[in-house]
Coordinates of C-alpha atoms and ligand atoms in Angstrom, one line a residue:
Chain A
M1 CA 0.0 0.0 0.0
P2 CA 1.3 3.5 -0.8
E3 CA 1.9 5.6 2.3
L4 CA -0.7 8.2 2.8
P5 CA 0.8 11.6 1.9
N6 CA 1.0 14.0 4.8
T7 CA -0.2 17.1 3.1
F8 CA -3.1 17.9 0.8
K9 CA -3.5 21.1 -1.1
G10 CA -6.5 22.4 -3.0
A11 CA -9.1 25.1 -3.6
A12 CA -11.9 25.5 -1.1
H13 CA -15.7 25.3 -1.7
V14 CA -17.2 26.7 1.5
Y15 CA -20.7 25.9 2.7
E16 CA -21.2 27.8 6.0
R17 CA -24.4 26.0 6.9
A18 CA -24.8 23.2 9.4
H19 CA -26.6 19.9 8.6
I20 CA -25.7 19.7 4.9
N21 CA -27.4 16.4 4.3
T22 CA -26.9 13.5 1.9
D23 CA -30.1 14.4 0.1
E24 CA -28.3 17.7 -0.8
I25 CA -24.9 16.1 -1.6
I26 CA -26.5 13.7 -4.0
P27 CA -30.3 13.8 -4.4
A28 CA -32.1 10.4 -4.1
R29 CA -33.5 10.7 -7.7
H30 CA -29.9 9.8 -8.9
L31 CA -29.5 6.8 -6.7
N32 CA -30.4 4.4 -9.5
V33 CA -26.7 4.5 -10.4
H34 CA -23.6 4.1 -8.4
E35 CA -20.7 4.9 -10.7
E36 CA -18.6 7.8 -9.3
A37 CA -18.4 9.6 -12.6
E38 CA -22.1 9.4 -13.2
L39 CA -23.0 10.5 -9.6
A40 CA -20.5 13.4 -9.8
K41 CA -22.6 15.1 -12.4
Y42 CA -25.2 15.8 -9.8
A43 CA -23.1 16.5 -6.7
M44 CA -24.5 19.3 -4.6
E45 CA -26.9 20.3 -7.4
D46 CA -29.9 21.1 -5.2
I47 CA -28.0 23.6 -3.1
D48 CA -25.3 24.9 -5.4
T49 CA -25.9 24.5 -9.2
G50 CA -22.4 26.1 -9.9
F51 CA -20.5 23.5 -7.9
I52 CA -19.9 20.9 -10.5
K53 CA -18.7 23.6 -13.0
R54 CA -16.2 25.1 -10.6
V55 CA -14.8 22.0 -8.9
K56 CA -11.4 20.7 -9.8
T57 CA -9.5 17.6 -8.9
G58 CA -7.9 18.0 -5.5
D59 CA -10.4 20.5 -4.2
F60 CA -11.7 20.7 -0.6
I61 CA -15.2 21.1 0.8
I62 CA -15.4 23.2 3.9
A63 CA -18.6 23.1 5.9
G64 CA -20.4 23.5 9.3
E65 CA -21.7 21.1 11.8
N66 CA -23.2 17.7 11.2
F67 CA -22.0 17.4 7.6
G68 CA -23.5 14.5 5.8
C69 CA -26.5 13.9 8.0
G70 CA -29.6 11.9 6.8
S71 CA -29.5 8.9 4.6
S72 CA -26.8 6.3 4.8
R73 CA -26.1 6.5 1.0
E74 CA -22.4 6.1 0.4
H75 CA -23.2 7.6 -2.9
A76 CA -22.6 11.0 -1.1
V77 CA -18.9 10.1 -0.7
W78 CA -18.6 8.7 -4.2
A79 CA -20.3 11.8 -5.8
L80 CA -17.9 14.1 -4.0
R81 CA -14.9 12.0 -4.9
G82 CA -16.1 11.6 -8.4
A83 CA -16.3 15.4 -8.7
G84 CA -12.7 15.6 -7.7
I85 CA -13.0 16.5 -4.0
R86 CA -10.1 14.9 -2.0
V87 CA -10.8 16.3 1.5
V88 CA -13.8 17.5 3.5
V89 CA -13.2 19.7 6.4
A90 CA -16.3 20.2 8.6
T91 CA -17.0 21.5 12.1
S92 CA -18.5 18.0 12.8
Y93 CA -19.9 15.0 10.9
A94 CA -22.9 12.8 11.0
R95 CA -21.8 9.4 11.9
I96 CA -22.7 7.3 8.9
F97 CA -21.0 9.9 6.5
F98 CA -17.9 9.8 8.6
R99 CA -17.8 6.0 8.6
N100 CA -18.4 5.9 4.9
A101 CA -15.6 8.4 4.3
I102 CA -12.9 6.6 6.2
N103 CA -14.2 3.2 4.9
N104 CA -13.5 4.6 1.4
G105 CA -10.1 5.9 2.4
F106 CA -11.5 9.5 2.0
L107 CA -10.3 12.2 4.3
A108 CA -12.9 13.8 6.6
I109 CA -11.3 16.3 9.0
E110 CA -13.0 18.0 11.9
C111 CA -11.8 21.6 12.3
P112 CA -14.4 24.1 13.7
E113 CA -12.3 27.1 12.8
A114 CA -12.2 26.3 9.1
I115 CA -15.5 27.9 8.1
E116 CA -14.5 31.1 9.8
M117 CA -11.1 31.5 8.1
V118 CA -11.7 30.1 4.6
K119 CA -13.7 31.6 1.8
T120 CA -14.7 29.8 -1.4
G121 CA -11.8 30.0 -3.8
D122 CA -9.0 30.2 -1.2
E123 CA -6.2 27.8 -1.5
V124 CA -5.9 25.6 1.6
E125 CA -3.4 23.0 2.7
I126 CA -3.8 20.4 5.5
D127 CA -1.0 18.6 7.2
I128 CA -2.7 15.5 8.6
Q129 CA 0.3 14.4 10.7
A130 CA 0.7 17.8 12.4
G131 CA -3.1 18.4 12.5
K132 CA -2.7 21.8 10.9
L133 CA -4.9 23.6 8.3
R134 CA -3.4 26.6 6.5
N135 CA -5.2 29.1 4.4
L136 CA -2.5 29.7 1.8
T137 CA -4.4 32.7 0.4
T138 CA -4.6 34.6 3.7
G139 CA -1.8 32.9 5.7
K140 CA -4.1 32.0 8.6
E141 CA -3.7 28.7 10.4
A142 CA -5.8 26.5 12.6
G143 CA -5.2 23.2 14.4
F144 CA -7.3 20.1 14.3
V145 CA -7.4 16.9 16.2
P146 CA -5.5 14.4 14.1
L147 CA -7.3 11.3 12.9
S148 CA -7.6 8.5 15.4
D149 CA -5.1 5.7 14.9
F150 CA -7.9 3.4 13.8
A151 CA -9.2 5.9 11.2
R152 CA -5.7 6.6 9.9
E153 CA -5.0 2.9 9.6
L154 CA -8.2 2.4 7.5
I155 CA -7.4 5.4 5.3
E156 CA -3.8 4.2 4.9
D157 CA -5.0 0.8 3.9
G158 CA -7.1 2.4 1.2
G159 CA -10.4 1.8 3.1
L160 CA -12.2 -0.9 5.0
L161 CA -12.2 -3.7 2.4
P162 CA -8.5 -3.6 1.6
H163 CA -8.0 -3.3 5.4
I164 CA -9.9 -6.5 6.0
Q165 CA -8.1 -8.3 3.2
K166 CA -4.8 -7.2 4.6
K167 CA -5.8 -8.5 8.1
A168 CA -7.0 -11.8 6.6
A169 CA -3.8 -12.3 4.6
K170 CA -1.7 -11.8 7.8
A171 CA -3.9 -14.2 9.9
Chain B
M1 CA -19.7 -0.4 36.7
G2 CA -23.2 -1.0 35.2
M3 CA -23.8 -1.2 31.5
T4 CA -26.6 -0.1 29.3
I5 CA -28.5 -2.6 27.1
T6 CA -26.6 -1.3 24.1
E7 CA -23.2 -1.9 25.8
K8 CA -24.3 -5.3 26.9
I9 CA -25.4 -6.4 23.4
L10 CA -22.2 -5.1 21.8
A11 CA -20.0 -6.7 24.5
A12 CA -21.8 -10.1 24.1
H13 CA -21.2 -9.9 20.4
S14 CA -17.5 -9.0 20.6
G15 CA -16.5 -11.6 23.1
R16 CA -16.0 -9.1 25.9
E17 CA -17.1 -9.1 29.5
S18 CA -17.6 -5.4 29.6
I19 CA -17.0 -2.4 27.3
V20 CA -17.2 1.3 27.6
P21 CA -18.3 4.1 25.2
G22 CA -15.6 5.2 22.8
E23 CA -13.9 1.8 22.5
I24 CA -13.8 0.3 19.0
V25 CA -15.0 -3.3 18.9
N26 CA -15.5 -5.8 16.2
A27 CA -19.0 -7.2 16.7
K28 CA -20.5 -10.3 15.2
L29 CA -23.7 -9.7 13.3
D30 CA -26.9 -11.7 13.6
L31 CA -28.8 -10.2 10.7
I32 CA -27.9 -8.2 7.6
V33 CA -30.7 -6.6 5.7
C34 CA -30.3 -5.8 2.1
H35 CA -32.3 -3.6 -0.3
D36 CA -32.1 -2.5 -3.9
V37 CA -30.2 0.8 -3.6
T38 CA -27.2 0.2 -1.4
T39 CA -26.7 -3.6 -1.8
P40 CA -25.8 -3.7 -5.6
P41 CA -22.7 -1.4 -5.0
A42 CA -21.7 -3.5 -2.0
V43 CA -21.9 -6.7 -4.2
A44 CA -19.9 -5.0 -6.9
M45 CA -17.1 -4.1 -4.4
L46 CA -17.0 -7.8 -3.2
R47 CA -16.8 -9.1 -6.8
K48 CA -14.0 -6.7 -7.6
L49 CA -12.0 -8.1 -4.6
G50 CA -12.8 -11.7 -5.7
I51 CA -15.0 -12.4 -2.7
N52 CA -17.7 -14.5 -4.2
K53 CA -19.4 -16.0 -1.1
V54 CA -21.3 -14.3 1.7
F55 CA -20.3 -15.4 5.2
D56 CA -23.6 -17.1 6.0
P57 CA -26.7 -16.9 3.7
T58 CA -29.1 -17.8 6.5
K59 CA -28.2 -14.5 8.3
I60 CA -29.1 -12.3 5.4
L61 CA -32.5 -10.9 4.4
V62 CA -33.1 -9.4 1.0
T63 CA -36.1 -7.2 -0.1
P64 CA -36.2 -4.8 -2.9
D65 CA -38.1 -1.7 -1.6
H66 CA -36.8 1.7 -2.7
F67 CA -37.6 1.8 -6.4
V68 CA -40.0 -1.1 -6.8
P69 CA -42.0 -2.1 -8.8
N70 CA -39.1 -0.7 -10.9
K71 CA -39.6 2.9 -11.7
D72 CA -37.2 3.0 -14.7
I73 CA -34.6 1.0 -16.6
K74 CA -31.8 1.9 -14.2
S75 CA -33.7 0.7 -11.2
A76 CA -34.7 -2.5 -13.0
K77 CA -31.0 -3.1 -13.4
L78 CA -30.5 -2.7 -9.6
S79 CA -33.3 -5.1 -8.8
K80 CA -32.1 -7.6 -11.3
H81 CA -28.6 -7.5 -9.8
L82 CA -30.1 -8.0 -6.3
R83 CA -32.3 -10.9 -7.5
E84 CA -29.5 -12.7 -9.3
W85 CA -27.0 -12.2 -6.4
R86 CA -29.4 -13.6 -3.9
E87 CA -30.1 -16.6 -6.0
E88 CA -26.4 -17.3 -6.6
Q89 CA -25.8 -17.0 -2.8
G90 CA -28.7 -19.2 -1.9
I91 CA -30.3 -16.6 0.4
E92 CA -33.7 -18.0 1.4
R93 CA -35.1 -14.9 3.1
Y94 CA -36.0 -13.1 0.0
Y95 CA -39.2 -11.0 -0.5
E96 CA -39.9 -10.7 -4.2
I97 CA -42.5 -8.3 -5.6
G98 CA -45.9 -9.5 -4.4
N99 CA -44.4 -10.4 -1.0
H100 CA -42.1 -7.5 -0.6
G101 CA -42.1 -4.6 1.9
I102 CA -39.9 -1.7 3.1
C103 CA -37.0 -3.4 4.7
H104 CA -37.3 -2.0 8.2
A105 CA -41.0 -2.9 8.4
I106 CA -40.8 -6.3 6.8
A107 CA -37.9 -7.7 8.8
P108 CA -39.6 -7.5 12.2
E109 CA -43.1 -8.2 10.7
Q110 CA -41.9 -11.5 9.3
G111 CA -40.2 -12.6 12.5
H112 CA -36.6 -12.1 11.5
V113 CA -35.8 -9.7 14.3
L114 CA -35.2 -11.1 17.8
P115 CA -34.3 -9.4 21.0
G116 CA -30.6 -9.1 21.7
M117 CA -29.5 -9.2 18.1
T118 CA -27.0 -7.1 16.3
I119 CA -28.4 -5.9 12.9
V120 CA -27.1 -3.8 10.2
C121 CA -28.5 -2.7 6.9
G122 CA -27.3 -0.2 4.3
D123 CA -29.9 2.2 5.3
S124 CA -30.1 4.9 7.9
H125 CA -33.5 3.9 9.4
T126 CA -32.2 0.5 10.5
T127 CA -32.5 2.0 14.0
T128 CA -36.2 1.0 13.7
M129 CA -35.6 -2.5 14.7
G130 CA -34.1 -1.4 18.1
A131 CA -37.7 -1.3 19.4
L132 CA -37.4 -5.1 19.9
G133 CA -34.4 -4.7 22.2
T134 CA -31.8 -5.1 19.5
F135 CA -28.7 -3.1 18.5
A136 CA -29.6 -2.0 15.0
S137 CA -27.7 0.6 13.1
G138 CA -27.5 1.9 9.6
V139 CA -24.3 1.7 7.5
G140 CA -23.0 2.5 4.0
S141 CA -22.3 0.1 1.2
T142 CA -18.6 -0.5 2.1
D143 CA -19.6 -1.5 5.6
L144 CA -22.4 -3.6 4.2
A145 CA -19.9 -5.4 1.9
A146 CA -17.5 -6.1 4.8
A147 CA -20.5 -7.3 6.9
L148 CA -21.6 -9.7 4.1
A149 CA -18.1 -11.0 3.6
T150 CA -17.1 -11.5 7.2
G151 CA -20.3 -11.4 9.4
E152 CA -18.8 -8.8 11.6
L153 CA -18.2 -5.1 11.7
W154 CA -16.3 -2.4 13.6
F155 CA -18.3 -0.2 15.9
K156 CA -17.3 2.6 18.2
V157 CA -19.3 1.9 21.3
P158 CA -21.8 4.7 21.6
E159 CA -22.7 6.7 24.7
S160 CA -26.3 6.2 25.6
M161 CA -29.0 8.9 26.2
L162 CA -31.9 7.9 28.3
F163 CA -35.4 9.1 27.4
E164 CA -38.0 8.4 30.1
L165 CA -41.5 8.5 28.7
N166 CA -44.1 8.8 31.4
G167 CA -47.9 9.1 31.5
H168 CA -50.6 8.4 28.9
L169 CA -50.8 9.9 25.4
P170 CA -53.9 12.1 25.1
V171 CA -56.5 11.3 22.4
G172 CA -55.3 12.4 18.9
V173 CA -51.6 12.3 20.0
Y174 CA -49.4 9.4 18.8
S175 CA -45.9 8.0 19.0
K176 CA -45.0 10.1 16.0
D177 CA -45.7 13.2 18.0
I178 CA -43.4 11.9 20.8
I179 CA -40.5 11.5 18.5
L180 CA -41.1 14.7 16.6
Y181 CA -41.2 16.5 20.0
I182 CA -37.9 14.9 21.1
I183 CA -36.2 15.8 17.9
S184 CA -37.5 19.4 18.2
K185 CA -35.9 19.6 21.7
I186 CA -32.5 18.0 21.0
G187 CA -32.1 19.0 17.3
V188 CA -31.0 17.0 14.2
D189 CA -27.6 16.3 15.8
G190 CA -28.7 16.1 19.4
A191 CA -28.0 12.4 19.6
R192 CA -25.0 12.4 17.2
Y193 CA -23.1 9.0 17.5
K194 CA -25.3 8.0 20.5
A195 CA -27.7 5.3 21.3
M196 CA -31.2 6.7 22.2
E197 CA -32.7 4.5 24.9
Y198 CA -36.3 4.7 25.9
R199 CA -38.1 3.5 28.9
G200 CA -41.0 4.6 31.1
T201 CA -44.6 3.9 31.9
A202 CA -45.8 5.4 28.6
L203 CA -44.4 2.5 26.7
K204 CA -47.0 0.2 28.2
D205 CA -49.7 1.9 26.0
L206 CA -47.6 1.7 22.9
T207 CA -48.0 -1.3 20.5
M208 CA -44.9 -2.5 18.6
E209 CA -46.2 -0.6 15.6
A210 CA -46.2 2.6 17.6
R211 CA -42.8 1.9 19.1
F212 CA -41.1 1.3 15.8
T213 CA -42.1 4.8 14.8
I214 CA -40.0 6.2 17.7
T215 CA -36.9 4.1 17.1
N216 CA -37.2 4.7 13.3
M217 CA -36.4 8.3 13.7
A218 CA -33.3 8.0 16.0
I219 CA -31.3 8.9 12.9
E220 CA -33.1 12.2 12.5
A221 CA -31.5 13.3 15.7
G222 CA -28.2 11.9 14.5
G223 CA -28.5 8.8 16.7
K224 CA -26.5 5.6 16.0
S225 CA -29.4 3.5 17.3
G226 CA -32.7 3.6 19.1
I227 CA -33.5 0.9 21.6
M228 CA -36.3 -0.1 24.0
P229 CA -36.3 -2.7 26.7
V230 CA -38.0 -6.0 26.0
D231 CA -41.4 -6.4 27.8
E232 CA -44.6 -8.4 27.4
I233 CA -45.7 -6.5 24.4
S234 CA -42.5 -7.0 22.5
E235 CA -42.2 -10.7 23.5
N236 CA -45.7 -11.4 22.3
Y237 CA -45.0 -9.7 19.0
V238 CA -41.9 -11.9 18.5
K239 CA -43.6 -15.1 19.7
E240 CA -46.5 -14.6 17.3
R241 CA -44.0 -14.7 14.5
T242 CA -41.2 -17.1 15.3
S243 CA -40.3 -19.9 17.7
D244 CA -36.6 -19.1 17.5
S245 CA -34.9 -18.5 20.8
Y246 CA -33.3 -15.3 21.9
T247 CA -31.5 -13.5 24.7
I248 CA -32.9 -10.5 26.6
F249 CA -30.5 -7.8 27.7
N250 CA -31.4 -5.1 30.2
S251 CA -29.7 -1.9 31.3
D252 CA -28.3 -2.0 34.8
D253 CA -29.6 0.4 37.3
D254 CA -26.2 2.0 37.7
A255 CA -25.5 2.2 33.9
T256 CA -24.0 5.5 32.7
Y257 CA -25.9 7.9 30.4
S258 CA -24.5 10.9 28.8
D259 CA -27.9 12.7 29.1
R260 CA -31.3 12.0 30.7
F261 CA -34.6 13.4 29.7
T262 CA -38.0 12.9 31.2
I263 CA -41.0 13.5 29.0
D264 CA -44.5 13.6 30.4
V265 CA -46.5 12.5 27.3
D266 CA -49.8 13.7 28.8
Q267 CA -48.6 17.2 28.0
L268 CA -48.1 16.6 24.3
E269 CA -50.2 17.7 21.4
P270 CA -50.1 16.8 17.7
I271 CA -46.8 18.1 16.2
V272 CA -45.9 19.1 12.7
A273 CA -42.3 19.5 11.7
L274 CA -42.1 22.5 9.3
P275 CA -39.8 22.4 6.2
S276 CA -36.9 21.7 5.9
L277 CA -35.6 19.9 9.0
P278 CA -37.2 17.1 11.1
S279 CA -36.3 19.2 14.1
N280 CA -38.7 22.0 13.2
G281 CA -41.5 20.5 15.1
R282 CA -44.2 22.8 16.5
F283 CA -47.5 22.1 18.3
I284 CA -50.2 22.2 15.8
G285 CA -52.0 25.0 17.5
E286 CA -49.0 27.3 17.0
I287 CA -48.8 27.1 13.2
E288 CA -50.6 28.5 10.2
R289 CA -53.1 26.3 8.4
V290 CA -50.9 26.1 5.3
K291 CA -52.6 24.6 2.2
M292 CA -51.3 21.2 1.1
D293 CA -51.1 20.1 -2.5
Q294 CA -50.4 16.5 -1.4
V295 CA -50.7 14.3 1.6
Y296 CA -48.6 11.2 1.9
I297 CA -49.3 8.4 4.3
G298 CA -46.7 5.6 4.3
S299 CA -43.0 4.8 4.7
C300 CA -41.0 2.8 7.3
T301 CA -42.0 5.4 9.8
N302 CA -45.8 5.3 9.5
G303 CA -46.9 2.7 6.9
R304 CA -47.8 -0.1 9.3
I305 CA -51.3 -1.4 9.8
E306 CA -52.0 0.6 12.9
D307 CA -51.1 3.8 11.1
L308 CA -53.6 2.9 8.3
R309 CA -56.3 2.1 10.8
I310 CA -55.8 5.5 12.5
A311 CA -55.9 7.3 9.2
A312 CA -58.9 5.4 8.0
Q313 CA -60.8 6.0 11.2
I314 CA -60.6 9.7 10.5
M315 CA -61.2 9.6 6.8
K316 CA -64.2 7.3 6.9
G317 CA -67.2 8.9 5.4
H318 CA -65.2 11.9 4.2
K319 CA -63.7 13.0 0.9
V320 CA -60.2 14.4 0.5
A321 CA -60.2 18.1 -0.3
K322 CA -60.2 19.2 -3.9
G323 CA -56.6 20.1 -4.8
T324 CA -55.1 17.8 -2.2
R325 CA -53.8 14.6 -3.8
T326 CA -53.7 11.9 -1.1
I327 CA -51.5 8.9 -1.5
V328 CA -51.5 5.9 0.9
V329 CA -48.6 3.5 0.7
P330 CA -48.7 0.4 3.0
A331 CA -45.2 -0.4 4.2
T332 CA -45.4 -4.1 3.4
T333 CA -47.5 -6.5 1.3
E334 CA -48.9 -8.0 4.5
V335 CA -50.0 -4.6 5.7
W336 CA -51.7 -4.1 2.3
K337 CA -53.5 -7.4 2.6
T338 CA -54.6 -6.8 6.1
A339 CA -55.8 -3.3 5.2
M340 CA -57.8 -4.9 2.4
R341 CA -59.4 -7.5 4.6
E342 CA -60.3 -4.8 7.2
G343 CA -61.9 -2.6 4.6
L344 CA -59.4 0.2 5.0
L345 CA -58.5 0.3 1.4
E346 CA -62.1 0.8 0.5
I347 CA -62.4 3.7 2.9
F348 CA -59.3 5.3 1.4
A349 CA -60.5 4.7 -2.2
D350 CA -64.0 6.1 -1.4
A351 CA -62.4 9.2 0.1
G352 CA -60.5 9.8 -3.1
C353 CA -57.0 8.6 -2.1
V354 CA -54.7 6.7 -4.3
V355 CA -53.5 3.4 -2.7
S356 CA -50.2 2.0 -3.8
T357 CA -48.4 -1.3 -3.4
A358 CA -45.6 -1.2 -0.7
T359 CA -42.6 0.9 -1.8
C360 CA -40.4 3.6 -0.5
G361 CA -41.7 5.5 -3.5
A362 CA -42.0 9.2 -2.9
C363 CA -40.6 9.2 0.6
L364 CA -37.2 9.7 -1.0
G365 CA -38.5 11.5 -4.1
G366 CA -38.3 8.3 -6.1
F367 CA -41.7 8.0 -7.7
M368 CA -45.4 7.5 -6.9
G369 CA -46.0 11.1 -5.7
V370 CA -42.9 13.2 -6.4
L371 CA -43.4 16.9 -5.8
G372 CA -43.1 19.7 -8.3
A373 CA -41.6 23.1 -7.7
E374 CA -43.3 25.2 -4.9
E375 CA -45.6 22.3 -4.1
T376 CA -46.4 21.4 -0.4
C377 CA -46.9 18.0 1.1
L378 CA -47.8 16.9 4.5
S379 CA -46.2 13.5 5.0
T380 CA -46.0 10.8 7.6
T381 CA -42.4 10.0 6.5
N382 CA -39.3 10.9 8.5
R383 CA -37.3 13.6 6.7
N384 CA -38.3 16.9 5.1
F385 CA -34.9 18.0 3.8
T386 CA -34.7 20.3 0.8
G387 CA -35.6 18.2 -2.3
R388 CA -36.3 15.0 -0.3
M389 CA -39.6 14.3 -2.0
G390 CA -38.9 16.0 -5.3
D391 CA -38.1 19.5 -6.6
P392 CA -35.8 21.4 -4.3
R393 CA -38.3 24.2 -4.1
S394 CA -41.1 21.9 -2.8
K395 CA -41.9 21.9 0.9
V396 CA -42.5 18.9 3.1
Y397 CA -44.2 18.9 6.5
L398 CA -43.9 15.9 8.8
A399 CA -46.7 14.6 11.0
S400 CA -48.6 11.6 12.3
P401 CA -51.0 9.6 10.2
A402 CA -54.0 11.1 12.1
T403 CA -52.8 14.7 11.3
A404 CA -52.2 13.6 7.7
A405 CA -55.7 12.2 7.4
A406 CA -57.3 15.3 8.9
T407 CA -55.2 17.5 6.6
A408 CA -56.2 15.5 3.6
I409 CA -59.9 16.1 4.3
T410 CA -59.7 19.9 4.8
G411 CA -56.7 20.6 2.5
T412 CA -54.9 22.7 5.1
I413 CA -52.9 21.6 8.1
T414 CA -55.6 20.3 10.5
D415 CA -55.6 19.1 14.1
P416 CA -56.9 15.5 14.0
R417 CA -58.6 16.1 17.4
D418 CA -61.2 18.2 15.6
F419 CA -62.4 15.1 13.8
L420 CA -61.9 12.7 16.7
K421 CA -64.0 14.9 18.9
A422 CA -66.8 15.2 16.3
Q423 CA -66.8 11.4 16.0
A424 CA -66.9 10.9 19.7
A425 CA -69.8 13.3 20.0
K426 CA -71.8 11.4 17.4
A427 CA -71.1 8.0 19.0
Ligands
SF4_501 S1 -39.5 4.5 3.5 FE1 -38.3 6.3 3.2 S2 -37.0 6.4 5.0 FE2 -37.9 4.4 5.0 S3 -36.3 3.1 4.0 FE3 -37.7 3.8 2.4 S4 -36.8 5.7 1.6 FE4 -35.8 5.2 3.6

């Protein structure tokens, strides 16, 4: 398995609201497919029709509390990843979204300061080892609690299924 | 130190004497429930990894429910995958169209849910089944794939919140009003990552149907699970359906809870959650009588037989208002058949409702009642997020089946007690 890089850099798409739910991230009318590229076309369409036109590979989503609440659809993670998002930074997460993220080896960081110090379009960088988020556009910095060992292990293994396979191979 | 019922079930399934909240455990699973939206991607993941066998076909239940009878070619493909996979795996507990039902309703109804079990399903309302004293939690497709392959899954042991429900519900007030009230108090993230445990004297008046409505909506407060102690009512429900044996777990008196709430249900009134959060609940007397373009009675929250009886009792002899399309969707085929035998379908049809076969349908904006721009719908479902039932500019109000029936008749949000009082006066 490739080592997880320590830093990620990208442009921010900021949603200041709390409770951005999975119906908003990927509306249920599109759940009759599950290919990332197909889902990506509709990511965030009900709350931000411009998102899919603006987003580039490597970008970040920055949001408020309880990100990803509602339905358990993993399609929410796939739609965001398909759209190019590499990292979500939220004040807090709904539990199933967080599980789905780390199970997919997708970075979901909790940093309450982020929505206050980042505007859409700013370049941001996170250092997951040090637990630091930098706004490269303004120079501001904030800390965050680094991922738990368990979450990091899952993400490093590439997600839950490769993790299980690795364990089974060792046993 | 004492343990909660949730901690005990998780400990027993992970080979531990005791566990504490925050720990990560690997728990063995007793039942895995599969539906047409989240299972096909899980199966595709397993295939990609070359895992071609589920851990134990007897512990898996499959029912297509979200987009069935198939609403379009893409959903037909999902159902076909599901059907072929279950055949290939030899999964016997399969509910094909004609026998099908919404997963959280059909699993307990058909006797597959027993006290003390651990249950997962790739669906957030899996919490429903906790009303039978089980640990039941919703997961995504990757978790589902891991569960199907290995029969176990990692869980962070949740803290528990205790809700003591005391007293007797007034006439016209139902379990839906209790849970909408709780969510209005604690918010859509008030129980984030936690187990919502219920006890108290008010449970004695609640049938299993009514209880499932409460645990169903744990996720709308962010909860990991909802759970109730096993009593005579739940044991009778289980014994009527299966002779399989089970273990009952109970919370210790000195168990630790992160929060405790006491709710005197005598004080409650019918509640309506305004758009667009389930936590926007208000007592019906405090809100405007907004006009409804549609009323929807159904879903895993309120599509059980008791819900239909309550709605039919109010609708009997009335017509739905002009301009208020009313759709009734029994949660399972069995509910549909019982409603037919009891004459409820006739009452709905005479009132001018449409009655559908069991499906998730418009609850998630799939089909069978999707809303157009600016349309309003009062629904007995569980979420009223932006775009949940259709166009992002539509507005969904959540309420009990009684409030839905009263609203269907008048066309504007209406207190069901107005009708119940008139009926009592006549009798
Ligand atoms: S009825 Fe609605 S909430 Fe229940 S499982 Fe179906 S889509 Fe989900």
